mmCIF file of C-alpha atoms in Angstrom:
data_model
loop_
_atom_site.group_PDB
_atom_site.id
_atom_site.type_symbol
_atom_site.label_atom_id
_atom_site.label_comp_id
_atom_site.label_asym_id
_atom_site.label_seq_id
_atom_site.Cartn_x
_atom_site.Cartn_y
_atom_site.Cartn_z
ATOM 1 C CA MET T 1 76.349 65.782 82.698
ATOM 2 C CA ASP T 2 78.445 67.764 80.275
ATOM 3 C CA ALA T 3 81.853 66.337 79.483
ATOM 4 C CA PHE T 4 84.623 68.509 80.859
ATOM 5 C CA LYS T 5 87.825 68.652 78.892
ATOM 6 C CA VAL T 6 91.198 70.267 79.372
ATOM 7 C CA LEU T 7 91.824 73.257 77.116
ATOM 8 C CA GLU T 8 95.412 74.394 76.978
ATOM 9 C CA ILE T 9 95.914 78.174 77.054
ATOM 10 C CA LYS T 10 99.685 78.473 77.696
ATOM 11 C CA LYS T 11 99.721 82.225 77.799
ATOM 12 C CA SER T 12 101.894 84.483 79.888
ATOM 13 C CA VAL T 13 99.789 86.657 82.164
ATOM 14 C CA TYR T 14 101.910 89.639 81.163
ATOM 15 C CA GLU T 15 101.390 89.010 77.466
ATOM 16 C CA GLY T 16 98.314 91.229 77.191
ATOM 17 C CA ASN T 17 100.061 94.190 78.785
ATOM 18 C CA ASP T 18 103.297 93.600 76.880
ATOM 19 C CA LYS T 19 101.406 93.641 73.587
ATOM 20 C CA ARG T 20 99.575 96.852 74.471
ATOM 21 C CA ALA T 21 102.866 98.396 75.615
ATOM 22 C CA GLY T 22 104.550 97.439 72.344
ATOM 23 C CA ALA T 23 101.707 98.936 70.319
ATOM 24 C CA LEU T 24 101.813 102.149 72.346
ATOM 25 C CA ARG T 25 105.587 102.423 71.902
ATOM 26 C CA SER T 26 105.441 102.015 68.131
ATOM 27 C CA GLY T 27 102.604 104.554 67.915
ATOM 28 C CA LEU T 28 104.665 107.074 69.890
ATOM 29 C CA LYS T 29 107.706 106.320 67.757
ATOM 30 C CA LYS T 30 105.741 107.060 64.603
ATOM 31 C CA ASP T 31 104.583 110.372 66.083
ATOM 32 C CA GLY T 32 108.087 111.232 67.279
ATOM 33 C CA VAL T 33 107.056 111.402 70.926
ATOM 34 C CA PHE T 34 109.604 110.205 73.488
ATOM 35 C CA LEU T 35 107.948 108.752 76.593
ATOM 36 C CA LEU T 36 110.173 108.619 79.674
ATOM 37 C CA ASN T 37 109.057 106.393 82.552
ATOM 38 C CA LEU T 38 110.378 107.996 85.751
ATOM 39 C CA MET T 39 110.183 105.840 88.868
ATOM 40 C CA SER T 40 111.265 106.104 92.500
ATOM 41 C CA SER T 41 110.119 105.766 96.105
ATOM 42 C CA PRO T 42 107.742 108.359 97.536
ATOM 43 C CA GLY T 43 109.641 111.429 98.695
ATOM 44 C CA SER T 44 112.732 110.994 96.544
ATOM 45 C CA GLY T 45 112.202 114.356 94.872
ATOM 46 C CA LYS T 46 110.524 113.188 91.660
ATOM 47 C CA THR T 47 108.366 116.260 91.157
ATOM 48 C CA THR T 48 111.200 118.670 91.997
ATOM 49 C CA THR T 49 113.396 116.757 89.561
ATOM 50 C CA VAL T 50 110.688 116.965 86.896
ATOM 51 C CA MET T 51 110.471 120.742 87.436
ATOM 52 C CA ARG T 52 114.266 121.131 87.102
ATOM 53 C CA THR T 53 114.236 118.946 83.991
ATOM 54 C CA ILE T 54 111.535 121.086 82.385
ATOM 55 C CA GLU T 55 113.506 124.236 83.213
ATOM 56 C CA ALA T 56 116.636 122.801 81.603
ATOM 57 C CA LEU T 57 114.908 121.537 78.453
ATOM 58 C CA ARG T 58 112.026 123.895 77.754
ATOM 59 C CA GLY T 59 114.070 125.946 75.296
ATOM 60 C CA ASP T 60 114.896 122.861 73.213
ATOM 61 C CA MET T 61 111.743 120.774 73.152
ATOM 62 C CA ARG T 62 108.040 120.710 73.885
ATOM 63 C CA ILE T 63 107.336 118.755 77.044
ATOM 64 C CA GLY T 64 104.262 117.152 78.587
ATOM 65 C CA VAL T 65 103.939 115.484 81.974
ATOM 66 C CA LEU T 66 101.767 112.614 83.209
ATOM 67 C CA GLU T 67 101.538 112.654 86.992
ATOM 68 C CA ALA T 68 100.446 109.308 88.373
ATOM 69 C CA ASP T 69 99.394 108.996 91.987
ATOM 70 C CA ILE T 70 97.001 106.941 94.007
ATOM 71 C CA ASP T 71 95.192 110.144 94.941
ATOM 72 C CA SER T 72 95.382 113.995 94.964
ATOM 73 C CA ASP T 73 96.590 116.448 92.324
ATOM 74 C CA VAL T 74 99.250 118.369 94.245
ATOM 75 C CA ASP T 75 102.016 117.272 91.884
ATOM 76 C CA ALA T 76 100.060 118.142 88.747
ATOM 77 C CA ARG T 77 99.302 121.600 90.162
ATOM 78 C CA THR T 78 102.977 122.201 90.860
ATOM 79 C CA VAL T 79 103.927 121.239 87.314
ATOM 80 C CA ALA T 80 101.019 123.183 85.794
ATOM 81 C CA GLU T 81 102.307 126.360 87.457
ATOM 82 C CA SER T 82 105.352 126.151 85.179
ATOM 83 C CA GLY T 83 103.044 126.397 82.159
ATOM 84 C CA THR T 84 103.716 122.813 81.108
ATOM 85 C CA ARG T 85 100.994 120.623 79.648
ATOM 86 C CA VAL T 86 100.176 118.183 82.448
ATOM 87 C CA ILE T 87 97.539 115.674 83.432
ATOM 88 C CA GLN T 88 96.973 113.891 86.732
ATOM 89 C CA LEU T 89 96.324 110.149 86.591
ATOM 90 C CA HIS T 90 94.688 108.449 89.526
ATOM 91 C CA SER T 91 95.419 104.749 89.769
ATOM 92 C CA GLY T 92 92.509 104.119 92.115
ATOM 93 C CA GLY T 93 94.705 102.494 94.716
ATOM 94 C CA MET T 94 96.742 100.449 92.292
ATOM 95 C CA CYS T 95 100.433 100.267 93.025
ATOM 96 C CA HIS T 96 101.636 100.456 89.428
ATOM 97 C CA LEU T 97 100.537 101.762 86.041
ATOM 98 C CA THR T 98 99.821 99.477 83.106
ATOM 99 C CA ALA T 99 100.266 100.229 79.405
ATOM 100 C CA ASP T 100 96.535 100.737 79.093
ATOM 101 C CA MET T 101 96.398 103.308 81.890
ATOM 102 C CA THR T 102 99.349 105.113 80.324
ATOM 103 C CA ARG T 103 97.618 105.178 76.945
ATOM 104 C CA GLN T 104 94.510 106.688 78.532
ATOM 105 C CA GLY T 105 96.689 109.288 80.230
ATOM 106 C CA LEU T 106 98.449 110.178 76.968
ATOM 107 C CA GLU T 107 95.099 110.531 75.203
ATOM 108 C CA GLY T 108 93.907 112.813 77.982
ATOM 109 C CA LEU T 109 97.075 114.866 77.771
ATOM 110 C CA GLY T 110 97.125 115.088 73.979
ATOM 111 C CA THR T 111 100.580 114.355 72.559
ATOM 112 C CA GLU T 112 100.347 116.337 69.303
ATOM 113 C CA GLY T 113 103.316 118.620 68.964
ATOM 114 C CA LEU T 114 105.133 117.179 71.984
ATOM 115 C CA ASP T 115 108.711 115.873 71.805
ATOM 116 C CA LEU T 116 108.976 114.516 75.314
ATOM 117 C CA VAL T 117 106.432 113.172 77.783
ATOM 118 C CA ILE T 118 107.630 112.466 81.300
ATOM 119 C CA LEU T 119 105.537 109.869 83.099
ATOM 120 C CA GLU T 120 105.994 110.407 86.817
ATOM 121 C CA ASN T 121 105.073 106.892 87.888
ATOM 122 C CA ILE T 122 103.582 105.955 91.254
ATOM 123 C CA GLY T 123 106.082 106.173 94.113
ATOM 124 C CA ASN T 124 107.050 102.533 94.475
ATOM 125 C CA LEU T 125 110.300 100.674 93.803
ATOM 126 C CA ILE T 126 108.733 97.267 93.396
ATOM 127 C CA CYS T 127 106.127 96.453 90.782
ATOM 128 C CA THR T 128 106.486 99.636 88.729
ATOM 129 C CA ALA T 129 109.752 98.038 87.574
ATOM 130 C CA GLU T 130 108.189 94.966 86.048
ATOM 131 C CA VAL T 131 105.278 96.452 84.155
ATOM 132 C CA ASP T 132 106.031 97.731 80.664
ATOM 133 C CA VAL T 133 104.130 100.991 80.126
ATOM 134 C CA GLY T 134 105.302 101.523 76.546
ATOM 135 C CA ALA T 135 108.048 104.034 77.358
ATOM 136 C CA ALA T 136 111.058 104.642 75.114
ATOM 137 C CA LYS T 137 113.409 104.705 78.108
ATOM 138 C CA SER T 138 113.107 104.436 81.855
ATOM 139 C CA ALA T 139 114.867 106.216 84.670
ATOM 140 C CA MET T 140 114.747 106.051 88.431
ATOM 141 C CA ILE T 141 115.654 108.319 91.281
ATOM 142 C CA LEU T 142 117.347 107.134 94.441
ATOM 143 C CA SER T 143 117.702 109.926 96.969
ATOM 144 C CA VAL T 144 120.549 110.093 99.458
ATOM 145 C CA PRO T 145 118.369 109.871 102.625
ATOM 146 C CA GLU T 146 116.922 106.554 101.411
ATOM 147 C CA GLY T 147 120.318 104.926 101.848
ATOM 148 C CA ASP T 148 122.932 103.199 99.718
ATOM 149 C CA ASP T 149 121.513 99.732 100.420
ATOM 150 C CA LYS T 150 118.434 100.158 98.219
ATOM 151 C CA PRO T 151 119.970 98.437 95.156
ATOM 152 C CA LEU T 152 120.372 95.346 97.348
ATOM 153 C CA LYS T 153 116.794 95.479 98.570
ATOM 154 C CA TYR T 154 115.002 96.319 95.322
ATOM 155 C CA PRO T 155 117.268 94.772 92.680
ATOM 156 C CA MET T 156 114.737 94.517 89.878
ATOM 157 C CA MET T 157 114.271 98.266 89.576
ATOM 158 C CA PHE T 158 118.026 98.884 89.421
ATOM 159 C CA GLU T 159 118.512 96.019 86.944
ATOM 160 C CA ARG T 160 116.004 97.362 84.444
ATOM 161 C CA VAL T 161 116.316 101.149 84.215
ATOM 162 C CA ASP T 162 118.434 103.002 81.686
ATOM 163 C CA VAL T 163 119.372 105.838 84.040
ATOM 164 C CA LEU T 164 119.810 106.128 87.804
ATOM 165 C CA LEU T 165 119.627 109.652 89.189
ATOM 166 C CA ILE T 166 121.053 109.928 92.694
ATOM 167 C CA ASN T 167 119.212 112.933 94.095
ATOM 168 C CA LYS T 168 119.702 115.207 97.126
ATOM 169 C CA ILE T 169 123.491 115.065 96.901
ATOM 170 C CA ASP T 170 123.515 118.512 98.523
ATOM 171 C CA ALA T 171 122.588 116.700 101.754
ATOM 172 C CA ILE T 172 125.155 113.910 101.467
ATOM 173 C CA SER T 173 127.255 115.108 104.422
ATOM 174 C CA PHE T 174 124.325 114.484 106.780
ATOM 175 C CA PHE T 175 123.925 110.837 105.811
ATOM 176 C CA ASN T 176 126.060 107.716 105.740
ATOM 177 C CA PHE T 177 125.668 107.337 102.007
ATOM 178 C CA ASP T 178 128.476 105.603 100.164
ATOM 179 C CA MET T 179 128.333 106.786 96.555
ATOM 180 C CA GLU T 180 131.041 104.365 95.414
ATOM 181 C CA ALA T 181 129.232 101.401 96.988
ATOM 182 C CA VAL T 182 126.073 102.329 95.083
ATOM 183 C CA ARG T 183 127.983 102.616 91.813
ATOM 184 C CA GLU T 184 129.593 99.219 92.347
ATOM 185 C CA ARG T 185 126.359 97.489 93.365
ATOM 186 C CA VAL T 186 124.356 98.953 90.539
ATOM 187 C CA THR T 187 126.839 98.468 87.702
ATOM 188 C CA ALA T 188 127.317 94.838 88.776
ATOM 189 C CA MET T 189 123.590 94.238 88.201
ATOM 190 C CA ASN T 190 123.180 96.512 85.211
ATOM 191 C CA PRO T 191 126.439 97.191 83.343
ATOM 192 C CA GLY T 192 124.828 99.496 80.766
ATOM 193 C CA ILE T 193 123.222 101.876 83.279
ATOM 194 C CA LYS T 194 123.995 105.591 83.305
ATOM 195 C CA ILE T 195 124.405 106.967 86.845
ATOM 196 C CA ILE T 196 124.041 110.724 87.367
ATOM 197 C CA PRO T 197 124.319 112.307 90.839
ATOM 198 C CA ILE T 198 122.102 115.394 91.019
ATOM 199 C CA SER T 199 120.564 117.883 93.378
ATOM 200 C CA ALA T 200 117.151 118.940 92.160
ATOM 201 C CA LYS T 201 117.311 121.626 94.852
ATOM 202 C CA THR T 202 120.576 123.335 93.827
ATOM 203 C CA GLY T 203 120.559 122.202 90.183
ATOM 204 C CA GLU T 204 123.888 120.378 90.421
ATOM 205 C CA GLY T 205 124.154 117.570 87.866
ATOM 206 C CA VAL T 206 120.929 118.563 86.121
ATOM 207 C CA ALA T 207 122.803 119.701 82.987
ATOM 208 C CA GLU T 208 124.240 116.200 82.511
ATOM 209 C CA TRP T 209 120.781 114.678 82.939
ATOM 210 C CA ALA T 210 119.302 117.133 80.453
ATOM 211 C CA ASP T 211 122.069 116.255 77.974
ATOM 212 C CA TRP T 212 121.236 112.566 78.328
ATOM 213 C CA ILE T 213 117.566 113.264 77.568
ATOM 214 C CA ARG T 214 118.431 115.502 74.584
ATOM 215 C CA SER T 215 120.537 112.793 73.008
ATOM 216 C CA ALA T 216 118.008 110.019 73.781
ATOM 217 C CA VAL T 217 115.175 112.056 72.255
ATOM 218 C CA ARG T 218 117.337 112.790 69.191
ATOM 219 C CA ASP T 219 118.115 109.080 68.722
ATOM 220 C CA TRP T 220 114.430 108.191 69.160
ATOM 221 C CA LYS T 221 113.317 110.633 66.486
ATOM 222 C CA ARG T 222 116.074 109.651 64.094
ATOM 223 C CA ALA T 223 116.075 105.842 64.265
ATOM 224 C CA MET K 1 125.773 84.980 114.640
ATOM 225 C CA VAL K 2 122.473 83.231 113.987
ATOM 226 C CA PRO K 3 120.864 84.829 110.938
ATOM 227 C CA PRO K 4 117.480 86.381 111.651
ATOM 228 C CA SER K 5 114.565 84.246 110.566
ATOM 229 C CA ILE K 6 112.322 85.610 107.829
ATOM 230 C CA VAL K 7 108.569 85.696 108.087
ATOM 231 C CA SER K 8 106.630 86.625 104.964
ATOM 232 C CA THR K 9 103.735 88.886 105.733
ATOM 233 C CA GLY K 10 101.389 90.966 103.675
ATOM 234 C CA GLU K 11 97.842 92.050 103.366
ATOM 235 C CA VAL K 12 95.467 89.267 102.468
ATOM 236 C CA GLY K 13 95.056 89.334 98.715
ATOM 237 C CA SER K 14 97.243 92.400 98.231
ATOM 238 C CA LEU K 15 96.428 94.955 95.555
ATOM 239 C CA HIS K 16 99.424 94.019 93.473
ATOM 240 C CA GLU K 17 98.146 90.458 93.045
ATOM 241 C CA LEU K 18 94.520 91.518 92.703
ATOM 242 C CA SER K 19 95.163 93.767 89.731
ATOM 243 C CA VAL K 20 97.011 90.965 87.980
ATOM 244 C CA VAL K 21 94.388 88.321 88.788
ATOM 245 C CA ILE K 22 91.684 90.571 87.342
ATOM 246 C CA GLU K 23 93.746 90.641 84.136
ATOM 247 C CA VAL K 24 93.985 86.828 84.242
ATOM 248 C CA VAL K 25 90.212 86.478 84.578
ATOM 249 C CA ARG K 26 89.733 88.872 81.652
ATOM 250 C CA THR K 27 92.092 86.832 79.464
ATOM 251 C CA VAL K 28 90.470 83.516 80.392
ATOM 252 C CA GLU K 29 86.949 84.815 79.782
ATOM 253 C CA GLU K 30 88.059 86.049 76.369
ATOM 254 C CA PHE K 31 89.589 82.644 75.596
ATOM 255 C CA ALA K 32 86.380 80.938 76.725
ATOM 256 C CA ARG K 33 84.267 83.140 74.449
ATOM 257 C CA GLU K 34 86.519 82.514 71.466
ATOM 258 C CA ASN K 35 86.423 78.760 72.053
ATOM 259 C CA GLY K 36 82.728 78.429 72.736
ATOM 260 C CA VAL K 37 83.254 77.383 76.342
ATOM 261 C CA THR K 38 80.297 77.957 78.645
ATOM 262 C CA ARG K 39 81.407 76.502 81.960
ATOM 263 C CA ILE K 40 84.890 76.636 83.430
ATOM 264 C CA ASP K 41 85.318 74.119 86.204
ATOM 265 C CA LYS K 42 88.969 74.777 86.946
ATOM 266 C CA LEU K 43 91.695 77.251 86.051
ATOM 267 C CA VAL K 44 95.336 76.167 86.273
ATOM 268 C CA LEU K 45 98.028 78.835 86.704
ATOM 269 C CA GLN K 46 101.779 78.326 86.747
ATOM 270 C CA ILE K 47 103.859 80.608 88.935
ATOM 271 C CA GLY K 48 107.645 80.604 88.972
ATOM 272 C CA GLU K 49 109.424 80.579 92.311
ATOM 273 C CA LEU K 50 111.241 83.777 91.295
ATOM 274 C CA SER K 51 108.122 85.595 90.128
ATOM 275 C CA SER K 52 106.950 88.559 92.181
ATOM 276 C CA MET K 53 103.603 86.827 92.618
ATOM 277 C CA ILE K 54 102.880 85.114 95.896
ATOM 278 C CA PRO K 55 100.668 82.034 95.366
ATOM 279 C CA GLN K 56 98.910 82.448 98.707
ATOM 280 C CA TYR K 57 97.850 86.009 97.812
ATOM 281 C CA ILE K 58 96.687 84.896 94.388
ATOM 282 C CA GLU K 59 94.452 82.310 96.056
ATOM 283 C CA ASP K 60 93.205 84.851 98.584
ATOM 284 C CA CYS K 61 92.162 87.430 96.043
ATOM 285 C CA PHE K 62 90.816 85.004 93.435
ATOM 286 C CA PRO K 63 87.232 84.972 94.845
ATOM 287 C CA CYS K 64 87.203 88.765 94.702
ATOM 288 C CA ALA K 65 88.530 88.838 91.122
ATOM 289 C CA VAL K 66 85.918 86.380 89.811
ATOM 290 C CA ASP K 67 83.006 87.966 91.669
ATOM 291 C CA GLY K 68 80.360 89.004 89.154
ATOM 292 C CA THR K 69 82.052 87.181 86.266
ATOM 293 C CA SER K 70 81.226 83.908 84.510
ATOM 294 C CA MET K 71 84.029 82.316 86.539
ATOM 295 C CA VAL K 72 82.452 82.778 89.940
ATOM 296 C CA ASP K 73 82.280 78.985 90.515
ATOM 297 C CA THR K 74 85.632 78.183 88.904
ATOM 298 C CA LYS K 75 88.211 76.419 91.080
ATOM 299 C CA LEU K 76 91.780 77.625 91.086
ATOM 300 C CA GLU K 77 94.869 75.421 90.958
ATOM 301 C CA ILE K 78 98.396 76.780 91.126
ATOM 302 C CA GLU K 79 101.492 74.899 89.963
ATOM 303 C CA ILE K 80 104.864 76.170 91.127
ATOM 304 C CA LEU K 81 107.685 76.210 88.575
ATOM 305 C CA PRO K 82 111.222 75.863 89.965
ATOM 306 C CA GLY K 83 113.627 78.813 89.982
ATOM 307 C CA ASN K 84 116.621 77.249 88.262
ATOM 308 C CA GLY K 85 119.869 78.862 87.264
ATOM 309 C CA ARG K 86 123.133 78.055 85.503
ATOM 310 C CA CYS K 87 126.399 78.941 87.206
ATOM 311 C CA ARG K 88 128.384 81.411 85.101
ATOM 312 C CA SER K 89 131.593 80.081 86.576
ATOM 313 C CA CYS K 90 131.325 76.266 86.199
ATOM 314 C CA GLY K 91 128.130 75.805 84.172
ATOM 315 C CA ALA K 92 126.301 73.678 86.755
ATOM 316 C CA MET K 93 122.508 73.852 86.894
ATOM 317 C CA PHE K 94 120.903 74.245 90.303
ATOM 318 C CA ASN K 95 117.850 75.513 92.146
ATOM 319 C CA LEU K 96 118.462 79.161 92.989
ATOM 320 C CA VAL K 97 116.011 79.322 95.875
ATOM 321 C CA ALA K 98 117.174 76.201 97.712
ATOM 322 C CA ASN K 99 120.830 77.191 97.283
ATOM 323 C CA LYS K 100 120.329 80.937 97.935
ATOM 324 C CA GLY K 101 121.861 81.659 94.521
ATOM 325 C CA ILE K 102 125.186 80.004 95.430
ATOM 326 C CA CYS K 103 126.417 77.232 93.119
ATOM 327 C CA PRO K 104 126.542 73.947 95.092
ATOM 328 C CA GLU K 105 129.346 72.696 92.802
ATOM 329 C CA CYS K 106 131.866 75.530 92.952
ATOM 330 C CA GLY K 107 130.500 77.941 95.584
ATOM 331 C CA VAL K 108 130.367 80.982 93.265
ATOM 332 C CA LYS K 109 127.372 83.314 93.531
ATOM 333 C CA ASP K 110 126.942 84.342 89.901
ATOM 334 C CA ALA K 111 124.165 82.462 88.155
ATOM 335 C CA GLU K 112 122.080 83.175 85.123
ATOM 336 C CA VAL K 113 118.340 82.654 85.692
ATOM 337 C CA ILE K 114 117.046 79.847 83.449
ATOM 338 C CA SER K 115 113.520 79.535 84.772
ATOM 339 C CA GLY K 116 111.267 80.639 87.565
ATOM 340 C CA LYS K 117 110.111 84.118 86.578
ATOM 341 C CA GLU K 118 107.073 82.832 84.683
ATOM 342 C CA PHE K 119 103.488 83.604 85.444
ATOM 343 C CA MET K 120 101.412 81.565 82.999
ATOM 344 C CA ILE K 121 97.798 80.709 82.423
ATOM 345 C CA LYS K 122 98.362 77.012 81.753
ATOM 346 C CA GLU K 123 94.938 75.556 81.011
ATOM 347 C CA ILE K 124 91.294 75.368 81.934
ATOM 348 C CA VAL K 125 89.061 72.389 82.556
ATOM 349 C CA ALA K 126 85.809 73.330 80.914
ATOM 350 C CA CYS K 127 82.891 72.351 78.773
#
């Protein structure tokens, strides 16, 4: 019988993805492409927010969009109607995107000449938060109807993002949504986070969000 | 009021775990190739108590992840690493899970996570 021996590997399971994410990020940095990882639950208004963001920024920068979903291309069609370069990624049932899937998406999209690529991640507040896709910055949307308790239920997402957009504020009078409670809960977990209340429907707050992106893209290209 | 009891449920071998276990198998097979290993009898993983991975689901989806690979007969062993923290108020070290994040020394709920988020491929028993 062959002699079995113990071979130590001691490798983090996430190491492979983290390495690929790091390589993707430095490649994008070299090309001056700012990749924004946008995450949220399904139905929070991600695509409408993406459309508003494109409207606000299209005069200043060239934008591409990666739409990631388990299935369908409805979101990509919506974005394509605005004349923006867009590609639909299908995760094949997977609940989050990896750095490798993002790289494939970017290659499919073609990033030459783009300043900003918005990755509309799969609608999911859980594991999308813990997988590095190689983005320069990450943002999430919490919409008013989802409730002000979400930071308590899905802390990791709120701990890790750079920006929290609170969407559908035009509907706030119909819901028991305590804006101050959200601010307190979120800044306690993530003191550096930028919180911007918006309405992708009416456009309220979108200018502040667009300003944040402009300055982040500028810093990315300069540093 | 009696707090409601918590029952953990989930699909057997959920997709979240499966995608990660497939990545684990890929990494181990690569390691085996590089080290001239032909037969892997056992794979040992380490999962932190505070990791998002649920050991039971990892075990459930392991047969599916190794199907059609060189590891189809490999046994899986999982070691659990404790979720420990240090109290930011008094500096005491304690298990975050057992104490629900509350320092047993001073009663403050503000601890820095020291360990427990790991998900490691520890070793293989092979020839």
